[in-house]
PDB file of C-alpha atoms in Angstrom:
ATOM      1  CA  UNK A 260       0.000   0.000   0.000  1.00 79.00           C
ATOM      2  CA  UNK A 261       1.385   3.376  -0.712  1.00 87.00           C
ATOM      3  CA  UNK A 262       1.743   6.289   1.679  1.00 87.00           C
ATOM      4  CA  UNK A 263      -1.022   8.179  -0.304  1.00 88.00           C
ATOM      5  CA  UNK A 264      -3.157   5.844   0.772  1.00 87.00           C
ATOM      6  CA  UNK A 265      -2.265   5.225   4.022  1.00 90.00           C
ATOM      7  CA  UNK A 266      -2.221   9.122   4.812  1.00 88.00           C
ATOM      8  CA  UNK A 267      -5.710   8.795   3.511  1.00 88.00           C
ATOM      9  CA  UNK A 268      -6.868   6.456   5.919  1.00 88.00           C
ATOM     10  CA  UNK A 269      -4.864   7.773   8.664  1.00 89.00           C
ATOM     11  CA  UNK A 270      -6.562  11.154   8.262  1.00 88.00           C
ATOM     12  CA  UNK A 271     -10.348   9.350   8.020  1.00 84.00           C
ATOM     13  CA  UNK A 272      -8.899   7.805  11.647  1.00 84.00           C
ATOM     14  CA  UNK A 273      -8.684  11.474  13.126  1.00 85.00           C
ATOM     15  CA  UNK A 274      -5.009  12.541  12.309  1.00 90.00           C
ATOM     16  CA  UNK A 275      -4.395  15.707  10.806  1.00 92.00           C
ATOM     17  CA  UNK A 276      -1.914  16.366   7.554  1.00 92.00           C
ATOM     18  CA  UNK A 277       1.489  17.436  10.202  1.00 93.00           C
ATOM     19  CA  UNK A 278       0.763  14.531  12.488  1.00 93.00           C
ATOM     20  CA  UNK A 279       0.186  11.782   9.706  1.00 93.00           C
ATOM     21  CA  UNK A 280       3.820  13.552   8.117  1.00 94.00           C
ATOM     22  CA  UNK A 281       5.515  13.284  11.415  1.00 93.00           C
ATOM     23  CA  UNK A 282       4.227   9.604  12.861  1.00 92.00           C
ATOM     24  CA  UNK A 283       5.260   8.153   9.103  1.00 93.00           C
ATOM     25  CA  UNK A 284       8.351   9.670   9.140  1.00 92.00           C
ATOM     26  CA  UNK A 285       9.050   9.089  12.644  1.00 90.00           C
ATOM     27  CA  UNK A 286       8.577   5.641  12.221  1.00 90.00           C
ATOM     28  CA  UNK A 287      10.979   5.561   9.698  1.00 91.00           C
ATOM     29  CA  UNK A 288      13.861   7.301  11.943  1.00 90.00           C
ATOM     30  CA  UNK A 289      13.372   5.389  15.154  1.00 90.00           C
ATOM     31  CA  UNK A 290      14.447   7.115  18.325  1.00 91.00           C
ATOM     32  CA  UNK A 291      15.220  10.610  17.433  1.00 89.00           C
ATOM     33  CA  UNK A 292      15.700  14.433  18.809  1.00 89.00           C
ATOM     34  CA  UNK A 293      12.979  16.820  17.581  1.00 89.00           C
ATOM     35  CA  UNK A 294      15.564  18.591  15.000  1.00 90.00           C
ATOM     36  CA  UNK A 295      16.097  15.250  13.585  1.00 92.00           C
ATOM     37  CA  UNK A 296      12.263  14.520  12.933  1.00 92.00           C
ATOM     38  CA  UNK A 297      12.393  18.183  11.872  1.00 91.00           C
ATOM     39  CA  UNK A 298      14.840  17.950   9.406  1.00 92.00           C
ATOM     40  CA  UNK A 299      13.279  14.639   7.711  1.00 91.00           C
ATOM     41  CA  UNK A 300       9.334  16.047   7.899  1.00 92.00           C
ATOM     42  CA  UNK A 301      10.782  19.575   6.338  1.00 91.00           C
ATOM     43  CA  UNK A 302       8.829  20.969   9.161  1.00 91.00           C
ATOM     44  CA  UNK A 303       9.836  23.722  11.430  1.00 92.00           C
ATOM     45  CA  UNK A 304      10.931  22.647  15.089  1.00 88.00           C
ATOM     46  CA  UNK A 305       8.655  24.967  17.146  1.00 90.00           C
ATOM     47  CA  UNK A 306       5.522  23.045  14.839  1.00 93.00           C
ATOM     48  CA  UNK A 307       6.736  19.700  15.249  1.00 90.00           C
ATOM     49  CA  UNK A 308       7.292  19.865  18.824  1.00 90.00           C
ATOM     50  CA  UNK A 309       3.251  21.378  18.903  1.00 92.00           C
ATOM     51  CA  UNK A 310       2.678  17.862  16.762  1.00 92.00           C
ATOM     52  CA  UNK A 311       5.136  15.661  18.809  1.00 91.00           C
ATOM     53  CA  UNK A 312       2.441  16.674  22.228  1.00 91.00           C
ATOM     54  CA  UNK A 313      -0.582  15.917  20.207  1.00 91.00           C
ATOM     55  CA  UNK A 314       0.467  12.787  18.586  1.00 90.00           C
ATOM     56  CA  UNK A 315       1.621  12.244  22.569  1.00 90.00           C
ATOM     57  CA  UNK A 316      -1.944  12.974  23.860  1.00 87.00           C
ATOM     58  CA  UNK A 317      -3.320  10.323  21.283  1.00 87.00           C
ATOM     59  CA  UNK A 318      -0.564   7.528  22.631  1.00 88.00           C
ATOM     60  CA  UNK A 319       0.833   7.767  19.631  1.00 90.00           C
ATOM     61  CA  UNK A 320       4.546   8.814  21.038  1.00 91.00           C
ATOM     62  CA  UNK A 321       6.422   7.998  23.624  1.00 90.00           C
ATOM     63  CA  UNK A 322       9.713   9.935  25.433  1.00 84.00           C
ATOM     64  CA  UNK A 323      12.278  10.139  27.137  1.00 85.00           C
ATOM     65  CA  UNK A 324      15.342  12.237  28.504  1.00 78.00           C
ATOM     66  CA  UNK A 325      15.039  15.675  29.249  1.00 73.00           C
ATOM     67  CA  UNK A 326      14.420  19.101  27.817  1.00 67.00           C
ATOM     68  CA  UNK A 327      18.244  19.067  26.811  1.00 71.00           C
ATOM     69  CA  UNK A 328      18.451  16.118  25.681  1.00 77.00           C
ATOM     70  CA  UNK A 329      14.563  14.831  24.771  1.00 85.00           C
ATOM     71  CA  UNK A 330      14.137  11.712  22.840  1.00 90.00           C
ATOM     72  CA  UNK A 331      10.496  10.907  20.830  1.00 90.00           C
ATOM     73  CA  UNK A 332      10.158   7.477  19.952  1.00 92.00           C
ATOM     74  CA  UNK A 333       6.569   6.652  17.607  1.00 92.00           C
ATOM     75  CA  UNK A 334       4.587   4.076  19.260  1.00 91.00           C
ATOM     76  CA  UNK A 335       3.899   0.937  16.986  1.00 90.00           C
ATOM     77  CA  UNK A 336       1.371   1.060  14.584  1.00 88.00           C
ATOM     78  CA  UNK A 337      -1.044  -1.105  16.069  1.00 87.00           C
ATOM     79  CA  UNK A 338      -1.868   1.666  18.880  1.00 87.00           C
ATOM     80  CA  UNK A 339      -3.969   2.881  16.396  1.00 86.00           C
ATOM     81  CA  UNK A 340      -6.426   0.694  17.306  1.00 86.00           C
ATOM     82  CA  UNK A 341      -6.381   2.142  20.794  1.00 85.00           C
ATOM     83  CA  UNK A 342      -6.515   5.054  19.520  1.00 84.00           C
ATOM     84  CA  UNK A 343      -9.931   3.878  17.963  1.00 85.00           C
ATOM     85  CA  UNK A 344     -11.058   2.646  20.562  1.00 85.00           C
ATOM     86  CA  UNK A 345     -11.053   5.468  22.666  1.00 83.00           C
ATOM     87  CA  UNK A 346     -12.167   7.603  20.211  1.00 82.00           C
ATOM     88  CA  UNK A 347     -15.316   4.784  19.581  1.00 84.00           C
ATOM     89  CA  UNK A 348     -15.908   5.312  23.531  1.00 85.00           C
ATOM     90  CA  UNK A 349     -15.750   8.722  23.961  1.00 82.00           C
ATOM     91  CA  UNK A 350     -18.560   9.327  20.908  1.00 84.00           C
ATOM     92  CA  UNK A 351     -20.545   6.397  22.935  1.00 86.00           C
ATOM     93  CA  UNK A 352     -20.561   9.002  26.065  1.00 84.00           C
ATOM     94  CA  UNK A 353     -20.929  12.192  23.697  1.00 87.00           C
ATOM     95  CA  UNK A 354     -24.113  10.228  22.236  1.00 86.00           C
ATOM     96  CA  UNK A 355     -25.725   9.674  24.971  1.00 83.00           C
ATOM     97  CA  UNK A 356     -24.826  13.158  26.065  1.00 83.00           C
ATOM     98  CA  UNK A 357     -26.678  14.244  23.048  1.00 87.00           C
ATOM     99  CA  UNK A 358     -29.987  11.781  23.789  1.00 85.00           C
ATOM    100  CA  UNK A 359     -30.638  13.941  27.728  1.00 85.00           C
ATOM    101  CA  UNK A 360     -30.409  17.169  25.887  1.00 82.00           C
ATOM    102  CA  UNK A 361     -32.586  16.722  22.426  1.00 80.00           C
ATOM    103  CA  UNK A 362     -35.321  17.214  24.352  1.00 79.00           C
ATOM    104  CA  UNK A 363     -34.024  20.417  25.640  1.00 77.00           C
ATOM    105  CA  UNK A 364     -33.350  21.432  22.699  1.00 76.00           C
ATOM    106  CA  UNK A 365     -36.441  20.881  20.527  1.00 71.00           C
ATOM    107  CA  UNK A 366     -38.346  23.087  23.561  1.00 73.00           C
ATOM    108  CA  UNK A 367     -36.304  25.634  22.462  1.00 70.00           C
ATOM    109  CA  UNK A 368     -38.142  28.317  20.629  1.00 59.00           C
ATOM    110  CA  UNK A 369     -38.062  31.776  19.497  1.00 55.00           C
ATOM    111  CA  UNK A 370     -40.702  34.488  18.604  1.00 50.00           C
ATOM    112  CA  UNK A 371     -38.836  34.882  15.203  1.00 49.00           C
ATOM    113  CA  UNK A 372     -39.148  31.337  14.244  1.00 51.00           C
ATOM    114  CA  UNK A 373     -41.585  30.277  11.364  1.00 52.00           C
ATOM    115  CA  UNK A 374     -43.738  27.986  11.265  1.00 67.00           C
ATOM    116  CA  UNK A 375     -42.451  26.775   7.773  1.00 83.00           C
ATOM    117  CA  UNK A 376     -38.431  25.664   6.761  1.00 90.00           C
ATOM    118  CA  UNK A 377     -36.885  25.016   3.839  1.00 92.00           C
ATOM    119  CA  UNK A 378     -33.040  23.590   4.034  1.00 93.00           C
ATOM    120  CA  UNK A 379     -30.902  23.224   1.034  1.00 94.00           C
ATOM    121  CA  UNK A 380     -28.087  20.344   1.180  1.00 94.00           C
ATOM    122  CA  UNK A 381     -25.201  20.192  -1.487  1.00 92.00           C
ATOM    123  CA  UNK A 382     -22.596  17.369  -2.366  1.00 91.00           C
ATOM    124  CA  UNK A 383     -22.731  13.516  -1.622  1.00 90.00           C
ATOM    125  CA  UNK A 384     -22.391  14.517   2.048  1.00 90.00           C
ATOM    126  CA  UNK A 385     -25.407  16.402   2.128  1.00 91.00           C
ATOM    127  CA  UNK A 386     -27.708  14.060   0.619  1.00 92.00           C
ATOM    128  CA  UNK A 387     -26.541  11.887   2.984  1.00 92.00           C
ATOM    129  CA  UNK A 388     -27.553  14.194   5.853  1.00 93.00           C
ATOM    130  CA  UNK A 389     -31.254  14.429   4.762  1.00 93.00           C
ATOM    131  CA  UNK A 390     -30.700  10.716   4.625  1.00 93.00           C
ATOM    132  CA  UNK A 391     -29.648  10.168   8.322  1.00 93.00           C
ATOM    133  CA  UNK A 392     -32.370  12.758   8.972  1.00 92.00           C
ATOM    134  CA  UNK A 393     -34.996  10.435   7.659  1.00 93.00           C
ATOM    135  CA  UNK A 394     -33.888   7.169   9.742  1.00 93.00           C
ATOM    136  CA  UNK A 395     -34.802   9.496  12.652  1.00 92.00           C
ATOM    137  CA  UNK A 396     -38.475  10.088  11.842  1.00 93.00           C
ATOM    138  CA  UNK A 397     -41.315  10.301  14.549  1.00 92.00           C
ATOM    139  CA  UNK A 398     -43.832   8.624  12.573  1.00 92.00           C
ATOM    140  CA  UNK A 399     -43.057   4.595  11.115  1.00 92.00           C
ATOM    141  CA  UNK A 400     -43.405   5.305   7.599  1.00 95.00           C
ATOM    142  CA  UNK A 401     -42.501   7.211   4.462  1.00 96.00           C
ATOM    143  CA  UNK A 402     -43.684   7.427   0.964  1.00 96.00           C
ATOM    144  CA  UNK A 403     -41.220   8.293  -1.969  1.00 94.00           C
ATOM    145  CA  UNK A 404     -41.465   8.552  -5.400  1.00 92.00           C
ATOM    146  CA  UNK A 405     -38.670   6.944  -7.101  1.00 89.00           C
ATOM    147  CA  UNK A 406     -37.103   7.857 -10.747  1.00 87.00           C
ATOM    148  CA  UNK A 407     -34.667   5.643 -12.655  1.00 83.00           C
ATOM    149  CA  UNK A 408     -31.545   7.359 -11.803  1.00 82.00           C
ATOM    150  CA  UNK A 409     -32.356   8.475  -8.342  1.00 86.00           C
ATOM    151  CA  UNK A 410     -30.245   8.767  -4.739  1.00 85.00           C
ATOM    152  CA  UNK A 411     -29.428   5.360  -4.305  1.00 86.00           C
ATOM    153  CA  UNK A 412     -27.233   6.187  -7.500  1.00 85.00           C
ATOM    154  CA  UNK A 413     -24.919   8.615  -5.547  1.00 85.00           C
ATOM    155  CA  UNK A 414     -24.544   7.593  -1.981  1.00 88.00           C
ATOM    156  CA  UNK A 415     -22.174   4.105  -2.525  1.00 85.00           C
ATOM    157  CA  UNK A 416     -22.999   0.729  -1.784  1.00 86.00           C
ATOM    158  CA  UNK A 417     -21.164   0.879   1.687  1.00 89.00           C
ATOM    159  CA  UNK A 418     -24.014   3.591   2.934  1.00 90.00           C
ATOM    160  CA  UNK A 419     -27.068   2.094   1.604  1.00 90.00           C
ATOM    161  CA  UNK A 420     -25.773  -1.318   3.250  1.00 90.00           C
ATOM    162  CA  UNK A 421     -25.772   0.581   6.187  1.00 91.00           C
ATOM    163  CA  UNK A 422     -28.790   2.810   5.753  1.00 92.00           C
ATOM    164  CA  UNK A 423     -30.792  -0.211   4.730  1.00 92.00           C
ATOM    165  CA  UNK A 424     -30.022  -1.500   8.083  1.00 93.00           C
ATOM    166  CA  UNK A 425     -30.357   1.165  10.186  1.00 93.00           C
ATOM    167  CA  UNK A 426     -33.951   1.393   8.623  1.00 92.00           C
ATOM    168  CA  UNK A 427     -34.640  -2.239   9.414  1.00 93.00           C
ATOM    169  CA  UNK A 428     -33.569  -1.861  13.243  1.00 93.00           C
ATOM    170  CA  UNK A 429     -35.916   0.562  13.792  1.00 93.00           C
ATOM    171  CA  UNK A 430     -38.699  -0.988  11.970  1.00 93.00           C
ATOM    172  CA  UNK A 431     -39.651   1.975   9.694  1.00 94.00           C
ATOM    173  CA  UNK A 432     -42.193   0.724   7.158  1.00 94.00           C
ATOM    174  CA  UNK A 433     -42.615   2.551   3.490  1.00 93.00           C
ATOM    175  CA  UNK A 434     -44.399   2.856   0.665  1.00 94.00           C
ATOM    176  CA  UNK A 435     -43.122   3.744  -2.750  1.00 93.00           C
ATOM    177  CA  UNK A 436     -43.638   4.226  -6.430  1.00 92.00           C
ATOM    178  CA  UNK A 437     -40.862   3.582  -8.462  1.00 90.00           C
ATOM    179  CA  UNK A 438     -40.698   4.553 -12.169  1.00 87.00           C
ATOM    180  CA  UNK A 439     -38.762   1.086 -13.353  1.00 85.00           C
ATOM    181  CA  UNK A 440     -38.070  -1.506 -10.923  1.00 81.00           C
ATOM    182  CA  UNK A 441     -34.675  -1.082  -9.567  1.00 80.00           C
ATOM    183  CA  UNK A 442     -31.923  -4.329 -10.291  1.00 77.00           C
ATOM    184  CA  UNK A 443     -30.136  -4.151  -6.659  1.00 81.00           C
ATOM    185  CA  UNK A 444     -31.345  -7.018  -4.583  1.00 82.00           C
ATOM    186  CA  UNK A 445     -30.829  -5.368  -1.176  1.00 82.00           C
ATOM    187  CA  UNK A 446     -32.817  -2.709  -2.472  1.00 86.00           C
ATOM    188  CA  UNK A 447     -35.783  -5.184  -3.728  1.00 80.00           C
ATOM    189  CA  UNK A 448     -35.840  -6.988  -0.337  1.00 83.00           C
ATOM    190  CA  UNK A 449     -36.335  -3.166   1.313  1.00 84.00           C
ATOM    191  CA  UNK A 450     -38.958  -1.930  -0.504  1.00 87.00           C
ATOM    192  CA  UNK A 451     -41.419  -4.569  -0.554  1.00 85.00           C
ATOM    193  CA  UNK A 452     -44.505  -2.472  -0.709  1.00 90.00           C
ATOM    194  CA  UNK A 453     -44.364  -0.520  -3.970  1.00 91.00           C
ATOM    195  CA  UNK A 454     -45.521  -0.229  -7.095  1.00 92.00           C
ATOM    196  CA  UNK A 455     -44.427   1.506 -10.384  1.00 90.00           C
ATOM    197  CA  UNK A 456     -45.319   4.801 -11.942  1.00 88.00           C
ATOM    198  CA  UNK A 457     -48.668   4.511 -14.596  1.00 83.00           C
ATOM    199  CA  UNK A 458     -48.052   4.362 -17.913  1.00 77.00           C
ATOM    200  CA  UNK A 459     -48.366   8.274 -19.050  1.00 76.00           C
ATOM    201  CA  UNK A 460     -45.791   9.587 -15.808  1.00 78.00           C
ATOM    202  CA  UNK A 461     -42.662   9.624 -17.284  1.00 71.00           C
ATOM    203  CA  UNK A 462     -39.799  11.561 -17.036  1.00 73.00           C
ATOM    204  CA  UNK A 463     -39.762  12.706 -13.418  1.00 80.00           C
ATOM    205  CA  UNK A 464     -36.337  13.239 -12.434  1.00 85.00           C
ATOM    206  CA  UNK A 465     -36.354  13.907  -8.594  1.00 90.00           C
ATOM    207  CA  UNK A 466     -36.768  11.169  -5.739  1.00 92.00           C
ATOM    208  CA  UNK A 467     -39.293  12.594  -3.336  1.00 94.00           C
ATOM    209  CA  UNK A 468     -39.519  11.520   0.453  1.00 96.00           C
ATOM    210  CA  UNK A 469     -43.034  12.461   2.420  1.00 97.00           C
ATOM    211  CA  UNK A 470     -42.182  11.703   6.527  1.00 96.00           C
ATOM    212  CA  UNK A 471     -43.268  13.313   9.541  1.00 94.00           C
ATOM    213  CA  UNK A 472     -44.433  17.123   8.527  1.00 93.00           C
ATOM    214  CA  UNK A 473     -41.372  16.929   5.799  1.00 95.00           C
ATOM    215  CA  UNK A 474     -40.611  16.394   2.083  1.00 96.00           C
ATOM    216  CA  UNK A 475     -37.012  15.806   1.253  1.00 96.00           C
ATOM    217  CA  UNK A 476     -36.491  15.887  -2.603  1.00 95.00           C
ATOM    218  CA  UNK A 477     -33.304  14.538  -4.101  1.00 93.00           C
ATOM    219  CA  UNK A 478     -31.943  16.182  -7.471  1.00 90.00           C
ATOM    220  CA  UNK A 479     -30.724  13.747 -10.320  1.00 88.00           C
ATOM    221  CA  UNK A 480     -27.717  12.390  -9.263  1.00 87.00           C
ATOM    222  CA  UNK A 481     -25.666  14.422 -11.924  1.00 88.00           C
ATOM    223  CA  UNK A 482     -26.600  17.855 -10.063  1.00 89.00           C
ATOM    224  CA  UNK A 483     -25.926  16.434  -6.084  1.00 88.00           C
ATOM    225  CA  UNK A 484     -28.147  18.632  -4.317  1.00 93.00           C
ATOM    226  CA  UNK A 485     -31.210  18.294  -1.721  1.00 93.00           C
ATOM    227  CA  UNK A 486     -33.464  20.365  -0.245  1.00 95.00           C
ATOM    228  CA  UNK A 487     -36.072  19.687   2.697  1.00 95.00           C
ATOM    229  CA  UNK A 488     -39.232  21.507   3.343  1.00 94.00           C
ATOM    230  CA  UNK A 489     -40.849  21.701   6.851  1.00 93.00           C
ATOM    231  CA  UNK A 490     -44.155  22.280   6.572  1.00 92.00           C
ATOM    232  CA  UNK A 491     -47.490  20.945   7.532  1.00 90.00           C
ATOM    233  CA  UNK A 492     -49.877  22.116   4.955  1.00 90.00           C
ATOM    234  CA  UNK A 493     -47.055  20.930   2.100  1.00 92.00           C
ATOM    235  CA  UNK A 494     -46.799  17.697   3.288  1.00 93.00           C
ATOM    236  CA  UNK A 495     -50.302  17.197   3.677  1.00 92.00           C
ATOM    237  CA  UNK A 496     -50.893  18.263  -0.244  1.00 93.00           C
ATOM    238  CA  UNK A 497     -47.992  16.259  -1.057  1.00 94.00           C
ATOM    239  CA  UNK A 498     -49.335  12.970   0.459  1.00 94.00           C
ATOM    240  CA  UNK A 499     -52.549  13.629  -1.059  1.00 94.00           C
ATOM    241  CA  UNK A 500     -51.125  13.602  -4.335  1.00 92.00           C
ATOM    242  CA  UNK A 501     -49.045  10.469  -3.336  1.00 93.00           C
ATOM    243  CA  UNK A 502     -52.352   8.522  -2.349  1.00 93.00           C
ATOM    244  CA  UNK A 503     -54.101  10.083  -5.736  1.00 91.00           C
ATOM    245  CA  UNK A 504     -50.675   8.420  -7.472  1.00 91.00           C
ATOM    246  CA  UNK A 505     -50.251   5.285  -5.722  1.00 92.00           C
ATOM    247  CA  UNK A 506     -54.236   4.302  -6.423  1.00 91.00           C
ATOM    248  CA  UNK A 507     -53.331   4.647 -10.149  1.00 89.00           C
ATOM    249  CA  UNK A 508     -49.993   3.186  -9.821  1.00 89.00           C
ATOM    250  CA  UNK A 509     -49.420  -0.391 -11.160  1.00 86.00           C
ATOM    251  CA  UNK A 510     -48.638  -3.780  -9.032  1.00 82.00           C
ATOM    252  CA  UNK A 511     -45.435  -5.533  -9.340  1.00 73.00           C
TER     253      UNK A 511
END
């Protein structure tokens, strides 16, 4: 594997560009003084010793000597699994941190807000934010309208595995209409209740999601945008002309 990579996956684990730099080339050096991991990294002295204490505060270097003599040693790389680990446990406590307070924070309310939202979402990492958004729905079902080319298109297998899932374990039921039927058997066994388009609907190129008091409406996969209104009166229209749609829609 080359260092491209591994820098890749190193930063996904939490590192930042200086301390992936100085680890790799750390490890390479063995034992040495900070002007020696200074002079390999092509780093200043007075930044690596900043990255020498972080990489320190992740277990991820050890020392010894003293401040006139000082010598940093990289751990091996299997501490990155501690370093995991603790990382794993400490967004355990910060989620269910985050569980005692949502409450708090939905009673939160000011005489500014309106009774209407709409949120716009850009990129693959947006789409999958209205995504997440969805698995945490009040009510146990949605209804979507489904185009050929449509969001499962952009996301990657890896998060619809796990967004498939997700949906299972909480037991979140659906409807949908799909245009064509769609060839990926996870996605088959998912959607059991649906039915396809009529006839004389074609060409709709947005995947629309009625939950709750929302509609989340994915663009064509080419343009990677989203947008999600909050509004009562919307979704109710919108589910009426889902029910008007899915009583003309064809069975499987």
């Amino acid at each position: 594997m080359n260092r491209q990579k591994i820098s890749s996956i190193l930063k996904e684990a939490g590192l930042s560009d200086n301390e992936i730099t100085v680890y790799l080339d750390g490890l390479q050096l063995g034992p040495s003084g900070a002007s020696q991991i200074s002079e390999k990294c092509d780093l200043n002295r007075t930044l690596v010793y900043h990255v020498l204490d972080d990489l320190e505060a992740k277990g991820l270097v050890s020392k010894s000597g003293d401040e006139y003599g000082r010598t940093f040693q990289m751990e091996p790389p299997t501490r990155l699994k501690d370093l995991l680990a603790r990382k794993k446990q400490d967004l355990m406590a910060t989620t269910d941190k985050i569980e005692t307070i949502i409450p708090a924070i939905e009673n939160i309310k000011t005489d500014s807000q309106t009774p209407s939202t709409v949120r716009f979402y850009e990129g693959q990492d947006g789409i999958k934010s209205v995504a997440d958004n969805l698995l945490n729905m009040d009510s146990d079902e949605f209804l979507a309208l489904v185009p050929i080319a449509n969001v499962f298109d952009v996301v990657g297998e890896s998060y619809i595995e796990y967004w498939l899932t997700e949906r299972e374990s909480r037991s979140i039921k659906s409807r949908s209409i799909w245009q064509e039927p769609d060839s990926r058997i996870a996605i088959k066994k998912a959607f059991t209740n649906r039915r396809f388009a009529p006839d004389d609907m074609e060409n709709f190129g947005t995947t629309m999601v009625i939950y709750d008091n929302k509609v989340a409406v994915f663009s064509a996969p080419e343009h990677l945008f989203a947008f999600v209104v909050e509004s009562d009166d919307f979704s109710a229209t919108m589910r009426a002309v889902f029910e008007q749609l899915w009583n003309q829609a064809r069975h499987e």
